[in-house]
Amino acid sequence: MKTGSLRFANIHLQEGPIGLLTSSLRKGRLSQTYIFAGARSVGKTRLAKTFAALLQCLEPVTGPDGSAEDAPSWRPRPTSDVVSVGSAEDAPSWRPRPTSDVVSVGSPDACGKCLSCRRVMAGSHPDVTFLRPQGAEIRVAQVRQMQELALLHPYLGKWRIFIIDPADRLNESSANSLLKILEEAPEKVVFILVAEQVERVLPTIRSRAETVLFQNPSHHAAREAIARVTGRPADEVARVYSLTEGAFGAALNLAAQDLPVTGLLPLREAQVRFLEDLERFSGQVQERVNEAPSLEAALAVVEDPDLLLFPPLLASRKSLVRGLLLAESLPAAFPVLFSRVFLDVLDKARKGLDKVLETVIARQKSAYAAEILKEMDRQFGMAVQNLFQAQVVGLLECLRHWNEDLFHFSHTADETWLLNLDRKDDIMALSLVRGLGFAESGIQLLSRSLELLSRNVQPVLLLEHVLSSIGGRTP
Ligand SMILES: [Zn+2]
């Protein structure tokens, strides 16, 4: 979520994790390694950055009961045992000043304004380093580079902070290499591992870390928070939330923008519109890549998860899935034809982007060493692959969410459970013709398909199978 500066006060529905971090700061008991574990888009990365900002902040603030006298000073504890607060000499000069504008009374927060906070926010703080996957994994070479940095003194701030995001994408050798670093890390280093699937993080790493479990808010609580933060009316919030498939941070982002109003289309038109929007999306990506001032910036464009938040495409995808599920029946050839056309459009988009990238690389070539160019080329290839794969994933997830809604509604008839609350009439209508059994088998099929897709099974076969199994109301 982009709204607001990096302060705890701008993080919503995560009182537990914030409370845990602030209390460890107040007590001067900082862990050297944290694992921020929780579902997608609940604010893990945002909180990691915010925590880093607070640790580095030049003028941290605290609630009205705080004062300079009880200003916390802390040192990280190397493993699981707690190191007591250091002496006056080596205590960091962390002097909170009182303010009324904070999460809760007495809790420390970053100021959000100082040079350090601004640099963390811009991603340019020299002592806050992100380790992100290059392609599918975080590789051992990246971890080794991090090790060299970890041994250096902080350059500008008080700490060297490494945010490994997502840590469930460390491979076996990079995880082992990280473990060694954690074992030998100097005192002023803090590691934050962000993970959706914490069980994929090496148990030996987990046992050295303090795990901070993120709350997974209900759809209802998430919508209420979005309405509270953005001041938008409930029906608009419901629409934004359903467009982003219940991704809280993304919904909060989108709710701050003007959204196109799209009517509901019958299946045939929804399908055409979806494919057109996919082409527009691809055109927009190409344009942004073409305008990037450097290869790094071009790569950042393609890797930016927010790139996928292209509202017209989200809206037409929703319309398409609705059309699929509500159709009386699908033409026999639909699953095969649509899957082929959809993947052809994706393929064309991928080739188009590859071409743009080639010209961008050709233009900037002279500024880079051959070795780096080769590596960048590899990373572009993977990022582009992921970008378009995400469209197939998005369609399947959208279908799964409708089935989940159908399941919950058939089960409880409680609309606050619905992710697609803005489409509750459709879900009600569907629940009359298709019961729990249908929803349940749909959820299973889609979950399995998503899993297979993540293992690089041919998407065309998966899509055909899914569409012929769940599209249309009557067999
Ligand atoms: Zn600050």
mmCIF file of C-alpha atoms in Angstrom, residues 122-451:
data_model
loop_
_atom_site.group_PDB
_atom_site.id
_atom_site.type_symbol
_atom_site.label_atom_id
_atom_site.label_comp_id
_atom_site.label_asym_id
_atom_site.label_seq_id
_atom_site.Cartn_x
_atom_site.Cartn_y
_atom_site.Cartn_z
ATOM 1 C CA ALA A 122 12.394 6.005 -1.724
ATOM 2 C CA GLY A 123 14.304 2.736 -1.476
ATOM 3 C CA SER A 124 17.627 4.561 -1.505
ATOM 4 C CA HIS A 125 18.834 4.235 2.088
ATOM 5 C CA PRO A 126 22.349 2.783 1.899
ATOM 6 C CA ASP A 127 21.837 0.709 5.057
ATOM 7 C CA VAL A 128 18.467 -0.779 4.174
ATOM 8 C CA THR A 129 18.924 -3.456 1.552
ATOM 9 C CA PHE A 130 16.251 -5.520 -0.134
ATOM 10 C CA LEU A 131 17.014 -9.016 -1.273
ATOM 11 C CA ARG A 132 14.477 -10.017 -3.898
ATOM 12 C CA PRO A 133 14.295 -13.046 -6.183
ATOM 13 C CA GLN A 134 16.093 -12.830 -9.470
ATOM 14 C CA GLY A 135 13.559 -14.689 -11.524
ATOM 15 C CA ALA A 136 12.143 -17.589 -9.561
ATOM 16 C CA GLU A 137 14.567 -17.685 -6.648
ATOM 17 C CA ILE A 138 16.887 -15.752 -4.399
ATOM 18 C CA ARG A 139 20.235 -17.111 -5.457
ATOM 19 C CA VAL A 140 23.313 -17.925 -3.491
ATOM 20 C CA ALA A 141 25.361 -15.225 -5.259
ATOM 21 C CA GLN A 142 22.918 -12.603 -3.972
ATOM 22 C CA VAL A 143 23.195 -13.920 -0.435
ATOM 23 C CA ARG A 144 26.991 -13.830 -0.641
ATOM 24 C CA GLN A 145 26.861 -10.229 -1.766
ATOM 25 C CA MET A 146 24.658 -9.499 1.214
ATOM 26 C CA GLN A 147 27.202 -11.177 3.486
ATOM 27 C CA GLU A 148 29.903 -8.760 2.373
ATOM 28 C CA LEU A 149 27.622 -5.828 3.096
ATOM 29 C CA ALA A 150 26.623 -7.223 6.484
ATOM 30 C CA LEU A 151 30.223 -7.088 7.626
ATOM 31 C CA LEU A 152 30.521 -3.373 6.934
ATOM 32 C CA HIS A 153 29.613 -0.719 9.437
ATOM 33 C CA PRO A 154 26.356 1.101 8.795
ATOM 34 C CA TYR A 155 27.103 3.891 6.375
ATOM 35 C CA LEU A 156 24.474 6.442 7.272
ATOM 36 C CA GLY A 157 22.160 4.912 9.850
ATOM 37 C CA LYS A 158 22.513 3.057 13.113
ATOM 38 C CA TRP A 159 21.858 -0.372 11.682
ATOM 39 C CA ARG A 160 22.414 -2.447 8.633
ATOM 40 C CA ILE A 161 19.037 -3.855 7.781
ATOM 41 C CA PHE A 162 18.359 -6.581 5.240
ATOM 42 C CA ILE A 163 14.827 -7.302 4.103
ATOM 43 C CA ILE A 164 14.622 -10.675 2.382
ATOM 44 C CA ASP A 165 11.403 -10.665 0.467
ATOM 45 C CA PRO A 166 10.043 -13.222 -0.049
ATOM 46 C CA ALA A 167 12.188 -15.531 2.024
ATOM 47 C CA ASP A 168 10.175 -18.541 0.905
ATOM 48 C CA ARG A 169 11.942 -18.125 -2.435
ATOM 49 C CA LEU A 170 15.401 -18.856 -1.051
ATOM 50 C CA ASN A 171 16.649 -22.061 -2.632
ATOM 51 C CA GLU A 172 18.503 -24.724 -0.700
ATOM 52 C CA SER A 173 21.986 -23.315 -1.157
ATOM 53 C CA SER A 174 21.014 -19.678 -0.668
ATOM 54 C CA ALA A 175 19.123 -20.621 2.504
ATOM 55 C CA ASN A 176 22.146 -22.467 3.863
ATOM 56 C CA SER A 177 24.367 -19.566 3.014
ATOM 57 C CA LEU A 178 21.957 -17.206 4.796
ATOM 58 C CA LEU A 179 22.001 -19.443 7.850
ATOM 59 C CA LYS A 180 25.771 -19.055 8.090
ATOM 60 C CA ILE A 181 25.433 -15.282 7.922
ATOM 61 C CA LEU A 182 22.808 -15.296 10.663
ATOM 62 C CA GLU A 183 25.160 -17.324 12.820
ATOM 63 C CA GLU A 184 28.036 -14.897 12.425
ATOM 64 C CA ALA A 185 26.350 -11.562 11.881
ATOM 65 C CA PRO A 186 27.777 -8.532 13.658
ATOM 66 C CA GLU A 187 25.717 -6.817 16.296
ATOM 67 C CA LYS A 188 24.386 -3.864 14.342
ATOM 68 C CA VAL A 189 22.704 -5.984 11.701
ATOM 69 C CA VAL A 190 19.004 -6.798 11.576
ATOM 70 C CA PHE A 191 17.449 -9.283 9.159
ATOM 71 C CA ILE A 192 13.776 -9.263 8.291
ATOM 72 C CA LEU A 193 12.558 -12.279 6.354
ATOM 73 C CA VAL A 194 9.170 -11.798 4.737
ATOM 74 C CA ALA A 195 7.292 -15.007 3.998
ATOM 75 C CA GLU A 196 3.858 -16.099 2.897
ATOM 76 C CA GLN A 197 4.639 -19.757 3.402
ATOM 77 C CA VAL A 198 6.769 -19.806 6.488
ATOM 78 C CA GLU A 199 7.063 -23.602 6.375
ATOM 79 C CA ARG A 200 9.208 -23.173 3.274
ATOM 80 C CA VAL A 201 11.830 -21.313 5.277
ATOM 81 C CA LEU A 202 14.574 -23.626 6.534
ATOM 82 C CA PRO A 203 13.718 -24.853 10.077
ATOM 83 C CA THR A 204 17.236 -23.983 11.250
ATOM 84 C CA ILE A 205 16.641 -20.398 10.113
ATOM 85 C CA ARG A 206 13.211 -20.329 11.733
ATOM 86 C CA SER A 207 14.629 -21.498 15.036
ATOM 87 C CA ARG A 208 17.082 -18.591 15.074
ATOM 88 C CA ALA A 209 14.439 -16.015 14.280
ATOM 89 C CA GLU A 210 11.563 -14.357 16.038
ATOM 90 C CA THR A 211 8.433 -15.049 14.031
ATOM 91 C CA VAL A 212 5.947 -12.213 13.810
ATOM 92 C CA LEU A 213 2.580 -13.611 12.720
ATOM 93 C CA PHE A 214 0.442 -11.243 10.697
ATOM 94 C CA GLN A 215 -3.293 -11.132 11.087
ATOM 95 C CA ASN A 216 -5.389 -12.185 8.122
ATOM 96 C CA PRO A 217 -8.347 -9.825 8.340
ATOM 97 C CA SER A 218 -11.789 -11.001 7.302
ATOM 98 C CA HIS A 219 -13.219 -9.474 4.120
ATOM 99 C CA HIS A 220 -15.600 -7.544 6.298
ATOM 100 C CA ALA A 221 -12.883 -6.086 8.538
ATOM 101 C CA ALA A 222 -10.740 -5.251 5.510
ATOM 102 C CA ARG A 223 -13.581 -3.383 3.805
ATOM 103 C CA GLU A 224 -14.372 -1.478 6.976
ATOM 104 C CA ALA A 225 -10.753 -0.415 7.317
ATOM 105 C CA ILE A 226 -10.566 0.689 3.661
ATOM 106 C CA ALA A 227 -13.721 2.757 4.108
ATOM 107 C CA ARG A 228 -12.332 4.289 7.289
ATOM 108 C CA VAL A 229 -8.952 5.131 5.783
ATOM 109 C CA THR A 230 -10.119 6.394 2.389
ATOM 110 C CA GLY A 231 -13.523 7.813 3.308
ATOM 111 C CA ARG A 232 -15.087 6.171 0.270
ATOM 112 C CA PRO A 233 -18.685 4.923 0.459
ATOM 113 C CA ALA A 234 -19.327 1.249 1.200
ATOM 114 C CA ASP A 235 -20.455 0.294 -2.311
ATOM 115 C CA GLU A 236 -17.288 1.707 -3.894
ATOM 116 C CA VAL A 237 -15.126 0.014 -1.299
ATOM 117 C CA ALA A 238 -16.880 -3.293 -1.984
ATOM 118 C CA ARG A 239 -16.170 -2.868 -5.688
ATOM 119 C CA VAL A 240 -12.504 -1.979 -5.246
ATOM 120 C CA TYR A 241 -12.009 -4.840 -2.820
ATOM 121 C CA SER A 242 -13.551 -7.330 -5.195
ATOM 122 C CA LEU A 243 -11.538 -5.967 -8.166
ATOM 123 C CA THR A 244 -8.300 -6.644 -6.329
ATOM 124 C CA GLU A 245 -9.486 -10.133 -5.335
ATOM 125 C CA GLY A 246 -9.380 -9.227 -1.673
ATOM 126 C CA ALA A 247 -5.778 -8.044 -1.577
ATOM 127 C CA PHE A 248 -5.998 -5.504 1.230
ATOM 128 C CA GLY A 249 -2.979 -3.368 0.402
ATOM 129 C CA ALA A 250 -3.784 -3.341 -3.301
ATOM 130 C CA ALA A 251 -7.405 -2.408 -2.584
ATOM 131 C CA LEU A 252 -6.268 0.445 -0.367
ATOM 132 C CA ASN A 253 -4.082 1.647 -3.232
ATOM 133 C CA LEU A 254 -6.826 1.434 -5.796
ATOM 134 C CA ALA A 255 -9.385 3.041 -3.515
ATOM 135 C CA ALA A 256 -7.282 6.188 -3.630
ATOM 136 C CA GLN A 257 -7.723 6.374 -7.420
ATOM 137 C CA ASP A 258 -10.653 7.095 -9.692
ATOM 138 C CA LEU A 259 -11.977 3.883 -11.099
ATOM 139 C CA PRO A 260 -13.618 3.401 -14.461
ATOM 140 C CA VAL A 261 -17.266 2.505 -14.273
ATOM 141 C CA THR A 262 -17.858 -0.633 -16.255
ATOM 142 C CA GLY A 263 -21.226 -2.125 -16.851
ATOM 143 C CA LEU A 264 -21.956 -5.813 -16.653
ATOM 144 C CA LEU A 265 -21.502 -7.538 -19.951
ATOM 145 C CA PRO A 266 -22.835 -10.792 -21.312
ATOM 146 C CA LEU A 267 -20.208 -13.476 -21.748
ATOM 147 C CA ARG A 268 -19.464 -12.907 -25.409
ATOM 148 C CA GLU A 269 -18.815 -9.183 -24.973
ATOM 149 C CA ALA A 270 -17.040 -9.677 -21.672
ATOM 150 C CA GLN A 271 -14.656 -12.020 -23.400
ATOM 151 C CA VAL A 272 -13.909 -9.548 -26.191
ATOM 152 C CA ARG A 273 -13.460 -6.705 -23.721
ATOM 153 C CA PHE A 274 -11.135 -8.772 -21.561
ATOM 154 C CA LEU A 275 -8.857 -9.574 -24.490
ATOM 155 C CA GLU A 276 -8.857 -5.941 -25.615
ATOM 156 C CA ASP A 277 -7.963 -4.766 -22.124
ATOM 157 C CA LEU A 278 -5.198 -7.302 -22.004
ATOM 158 C CA GLU A 279 -3.750 -5.720 -25.146
ATOM 159 C CA ARG A 280 -4.117 -2.252 -23.645
ATOM 160 C CA PHE A 281 -2.389 -3.436 -20.508
ATOM 161 C CA SER A 282 0.459 -4.813 -22.553
ATOM 162 C CA GLY A 283 0.708 -1.545 -24.516
ATOM 163 C CA GLN A 284 0.913 0.391 -21.273
ATOM 164 C CA VAL A 285 3.667 -1.819 -19.922
ATOM 165 C CA GLN A 286 5.632 -1.392 -23.146
ATOM 166 C CA GLU A 287 5.277 2.366 -22.934
ATOM 167 C CA ARG A 288 6.507 2.486 -19.346
ATOM 168 C CA VAL A 289 9.455 0.235 -20.100
ATOM 169 C CA ASN A 290 10.348 2.341 -23.102
ATOM 170 C CA GLU A 291 10.404 5.480 -20.960
ATOM 171 C CA ALA A 292 12.588 3.973 -18.233
ATOM 172 C CA PRO A 293 15.807 5.984 -17.820
ATOM 173 C CA SER A 294 17.986 2.951 -17.093
ATOM 174 C CA LEU A 295 17.899 -0.808 -17.408
ATOM 175 C CA GLU A 296 17.451 -1.110 -13.660
ATOM 176 C CA ALA A 297 14.430 1.176 -13.866
ATOM 177 C CA ALA A 298 13.045 -0.849 -16.783
ATOM 178 C CA LEU A 299 13.431 -4.029 -14.758
ATOM 179 C CA ALA A 300 11.753 -2.394 -11.775
ATOM 180 C CA VAL A 301 8.774 -1.550 -14.007
ATOM 181 C CA VAL A 302 8.356 -5.143 -15.146
ATOM 182 C CA GLU A 303 8.849 -6.537 -11.642
ATOM 183 C CA ASP A 304 6.531 -4.067 -9.893
ATOM 184 C CA PRO A 305 3.626 -6.084 -8.458
ATOM 185 C CA ASP A 306 1.430 -2.978 -8.669
ATOM 186 C CA LEU A 307 1.751 -3.153 -12.444
ATOM 187 C CA LEU A 308 -0.938 -5.800 -12.347
ATOM 188 C CA LEU A 309 -3.395 -3.343 -10.820
ATOM 189 C CA PHE A 310 -4.667 -2.095 -14.162
ATOM 190 C CA PRO A 311 -8.282 -1.301 -13.275
ATOM 191 C CA PRO A 312 -9.913 -1.776 -16.703
ATOM 192 C CA LEU A 313 -8.390 -5.235 -16.993
ATOM 193 C CA LEU A 314 -9.382 -6.168 -13.443
ATOM 194 C CA ALA A 315 -12.932 -5.034 -14.201
ATOM 195 C CA SER A 316 -13.231 -6.908 -17.472
ATOM 196 C CA ARG A 317 -11.750 -10.034 -15.920
ATOM 197 C CA LYS A 318 -14.412 -9.879 -13.237
ATOM 198 C CA SER A 319 -17.047 -9.430 -15.912
ATOM 199 C CA LEU A 320 -15.706 -12.400 -17.855
ATOM 200 C CA VAL A 321 -15.696 -14.723 -14.845
ATOM 201 C CA ARG A 322 -19.179 -13.623 -13.899
ATOM 202 C CA GLY A 323 -20.331 -14.297 -17.452
ATOM 203 C CA LEU A 324 -18.728 -17.731 -17.388
ATOM 204 C CA LEU A 325 -20.400 -18.776 -14.181
ATOM 205 C CA LEU A 326 -23.815 -17.288 -14.936
ATOM 206 C CA ALA A 327 -24.069 -18.504 -18.521
ATOM 207 C CA GLU A 328 -26.900 -20.963 -19.026
ATOM 208 C CA SER A 329 -24.441 -23.128 -20.871
ATOM 209 C CA LEU A 330 -21.218 -22.592 -22.769
ATOM 210 C CA PRO A 331 -20.813 -23.364 -26.449
ATOM 211 C CA ALA A 332 -19.009 -26.701 -26.699
ATOM 212 C CA ALA A 333 -16.016 -25.141 -28.405
ATOM 213 C CA PHE A 334 -15.676 -22.286 -25.926
ATOM 214 C CA PRO A 335 -13.093 -23.749 -23.523
ATOM 215 C CA VAL A 336 -10.685 -24.708 -26.286
ATOM 216 C CA LEU A 337 -11.173 -21.556 -28.353
ATOM 217 C CA PHE A 338 -10.996 -19.117 -25.500
ATOM 218 C CA SER A 339 -7.924 -20.763 -23.972
ATOM 219 C CA ARG A 340 -6.102 -20.639 -27.294
ATOM 220 C CA VAL A 341 -7.012 -17.033 -28.030
ATOM 221 C CA PHE A 342 -6.203 -15.896 -24.487
ATOM 222 C CA LEU A 343 -2.778 -17.501 -24.562
ATOM 223 C CA ASP A 344 -2.133 -16.199 -28.078
ATOM 224 C CA VAL A 345 -2.810 -12.670 -26.873
ATOM 225 C CA LEU A 346 -0.480 -13.237 -23.939
ATOM 226 C CA ASP A 347 2.174 -14.628 -26.242
ATOM 227 C CA LYS A 348 1.896 -11.654 -28.555
ATOM 228 C CA ALA A 349 2.123 -9.300 -25.574
ATOM 229 C CA ARG A 350 5.231 -11.093 -24.357
ATOM 230 C CA LYS A 351 6.908 -10.858 -27.756
ATOM 231 C CA GLY A 352 5.976 -7.187 -28.018
ATOM 232 C CA LEU A 353 7.533 -6.457 -24.653
ATOM 233 C CA ASP A 354 10.631 -8.469 -25.546
ATOM 234 C CA LYS A 355 11.057 -6.300 -28.611
ATOM 235 C CA VAL A 356 10.757 -3.079 -26.629
ATOM 236 C CA LEU A 357 13.268 -4.426 -24.135
ATOM 237 C CA GLU A 358 15.686 -5.211 -26.944
ATOM 238 C CA THR A 359 15.602 -1.615 -28.132
ATOM 239 C CA VAL A 360 15.934 -0.299 -24.581
ATOM 240 C CA ILE A 361 18.949 -2.531 -24.028
ATOM 241 C CA ALA A 362 20.474 -1.546 -27.359
ATOM 242 C CA ARG A 363 20.051 2.115 -26.428
ATOM 243 C CA GLN A 364 21.717 1.764 -23.027
ATOM 244 C CA LYS A 365 24.181 -0.926 -23.873
ATOM 245 C CA SER A 366 27.263 1.264 -23.697
ATOM 246 C CA ALA A 367 26.644 2.080 -20.030
ATOM 247 C CA TYR A 368 26.925 -1.542 -18.883
ATOM 248 C CA ALA A 369 29.558 -4.226 -18.819
ATOM 249 C CA ALA A 370 28.841 -7.236 -21.018
ATOM 250 C CA GLU A 371 28.531 -9.512 -18.014
ATOM 251 C CA ILE A 372 25.934 -7.294 -16.357
ATOM 252 C CA LEU A 373 24.020 -6.979 -19.612
ATOM 253 C CA LYS A 374 23.825 -10.728 -19.870
ATOM 254 C CA GLU A 375 22.538 -11.007 -16.327
ATOM 255 C CA MET A 376 19.990 -8.219 -16.875
ATOM 256 C CA ASP A 377 18.798 -9.954 -20.001
ATOM 257 C CA ARG A 378 18.209 -13.121 -18.030
ATOM 258 C CA GLN A 379 16.316 -11.228 -15.356
ATOM 259 C CA PHE A 380 14.152 -9.461 -17.923
ATOM 260 C CA GLY A 381 13.299 -12.822 -19.455
ATOM 261 C CA MET A 382 12.069 -14.174 -16.133
ATOM 262 C CA ALA A 383 10.247 -11.012 -15.130
ATOM 263 C CA VAL A 384 8.379 -10.907 -18.450
ATOM 264 C CA GLN A 385 7.497 -14.572 -18.115
ATOM 265 C CA ASN A 386 6.143 -13.960 -14.590
ATOM 266 C CA LEU A 387 4.215 -10.893 -15.677
ATOM 267 C CA PHE A 388 2.157 -12.756 -18.235
ATOM 268 C CA GLN A 389 1.878 -15.925 -16.201
ATOM 269 C CA ALA A 390 0.275 -13.692 -13.575
ATOM 270 C CA GLN A 391 -2.616 -13.066 -15.976
ATOM 271 C CA VAL A 392 -3.441 -16.761 -16.128
ATOM 272 C CA VAL A 393 -3.058 -17.012 -12.362
ATOM 273 C CA GLY A 394 -5.282 -13.949 -11.913
ATOM 274 C CA LEU A 395 -8.065 -15.457 -14.000
ATOM 275 C CA LEU A 396 -7.962 -18.758 -12.102
ATOM 276 C CA GLU A 397 -7.862 -16.988 -8.735
ATOM 277 C CA CYS A 398 -10.821 -14.865 -9.688
ATOM 278 C CA LEU A 399 -12.747 -18.024 -10.587
ATOM 279 C CA ARG A 400 -11.730 -19.635 -7.333
ATOM 280 C CA HIS A 401 -12.932 -16.650 -5.317
ATOM 281 C CA TRP A 402 -16.354 -16.788 -6.927
ATOM 282 C CA ASN A 403 -16.556 -20.450 -6.027
ATOM 283 C CA GLU A 404 -15.459 -19.709 -2.478
ATOM 284 C CA ASP A 405 -18.131 -17.049 -2.211
ATOM 285 C CA LEU A 406 -20.684 -19.476 -3.555
ATOM 286 C CA PHE A 407 -19.557 -22.026 -1.012
ATOM 287 C CA HIS A 408 -19.754 -19.627 1.940
ATOM 288 C CA PHE A 409 -23.044 -18.194 0.849
ATOM 289 C CA SER A 410 -24.651 -21.590 0.290
ATOM 290 C CA HIS A 411 -23.371 -22.555 3.694
ATOM 291 C CA THR A 412 -24.179 -19.536 5.836
ATOM 292 C CA ALA A 413 -26.211 -17.079 3.710
ATOM 293 C CA ASP A 414 -24.118 -14.385 5.407
ATOM 294 C CA GLU A 415 -23.104 -11.747 2.890
ATOM 295 C CA THR A 416 -20.340 -10.241 5.045
ATOM 296 C CA TRP A 417 -18.312 -13.360 4.196
ATOM 297 C CA LEU A 418 -18.324 -12.546 0.499
ATOM 298 C CA LEU A 419 -15.212 -11.333 -1.229
ATOM 299 C CA ASN A 420 -17.360 -10.263 -4.191
ATOM 300 C CA LEU A 421 -19.838 -8.393 -2.024
ATOM 301 C CA ASP A 422 -20.572 -6.047 -4.927
ATOM 302 C CA ARG A 423 -21.840 -9.090 -6.833
ATOM 303 C CA LYS A 424 -23.929 -10.595 -4.072
ATOM 304 C CA ASP A 425 -27.059 -10.730 -6.274
ATOM 305 C CA ASP A 426 -25.180 -12.878 -8.770
ATOM 306 C CA ILE A 427 -23.890 -15.132 -6.047
ATOM 307 C CA MET A 428 -27.338 -15.480 -4.571
ATOM 308 C CA ALA A 429 -28.712 -16.390 -7.998
ATOM 309 C CA LEU A 430 -25.919 -18.883 -8.523
ATOM 310 C CA SER A 431 -26.436 -20.492 -5.152
ATOM 311 C CA LEU A 432 -30.004 -21.309 -6.197
ATOM 312 C CA VAL A 433 -28.890 -23.294 -9.216
ATOM 313 C CA ARG A 434 -25.547 -24.607 -8.045
ATOM 314 C CA GLY A 435 -25.050 -25.941 -4.598
ATOM 315 C CA LEU A 436 -22.300 -26.589 -2.125
ATOM 316 C CA GLY A 437 -21.011 -29.644 -3.992
ATOM 317 C CA PHE A 438 -20.373 -27.665 -7.154
ATOM 318 C CA ALA A 439 -18.592 -24.894 -5.273
ATOM 319 C CA GLU A 440 -16.493 -27.363 -3.349
ATOM 320 C CA SER A 441 -15.317 -29.291 -6.388
ATOM 321 C CA GLY A 442 -14.676 -25.995 -8.183
ATOM 322 C CA ILE A 443 -12.460 -24.783 -5.350
ATOM 323 C CA GLN A 444 -10.526 -28.044 -5.382
ATOM 324 C CA LEU A 445 -10.071 -28.002 -9.134
ATOM 325 C CA LEU A 446 -8.889 -24.386 -9.142
ATOM 326 C CA SER A 447 -6.526 -24.825 -6.232
ATOM 327 C CA ARG A 448 -5.014 -27.853 -7.926
ATOM 328 C CA SER A 449 -4.725 -26.004 -11.238
ATOM 329 C CA LEU A 450 -2.991 -23.060 -9.585
ATOM 330 C CA GLU A 451 -0.564 -25.422 -7.936
#
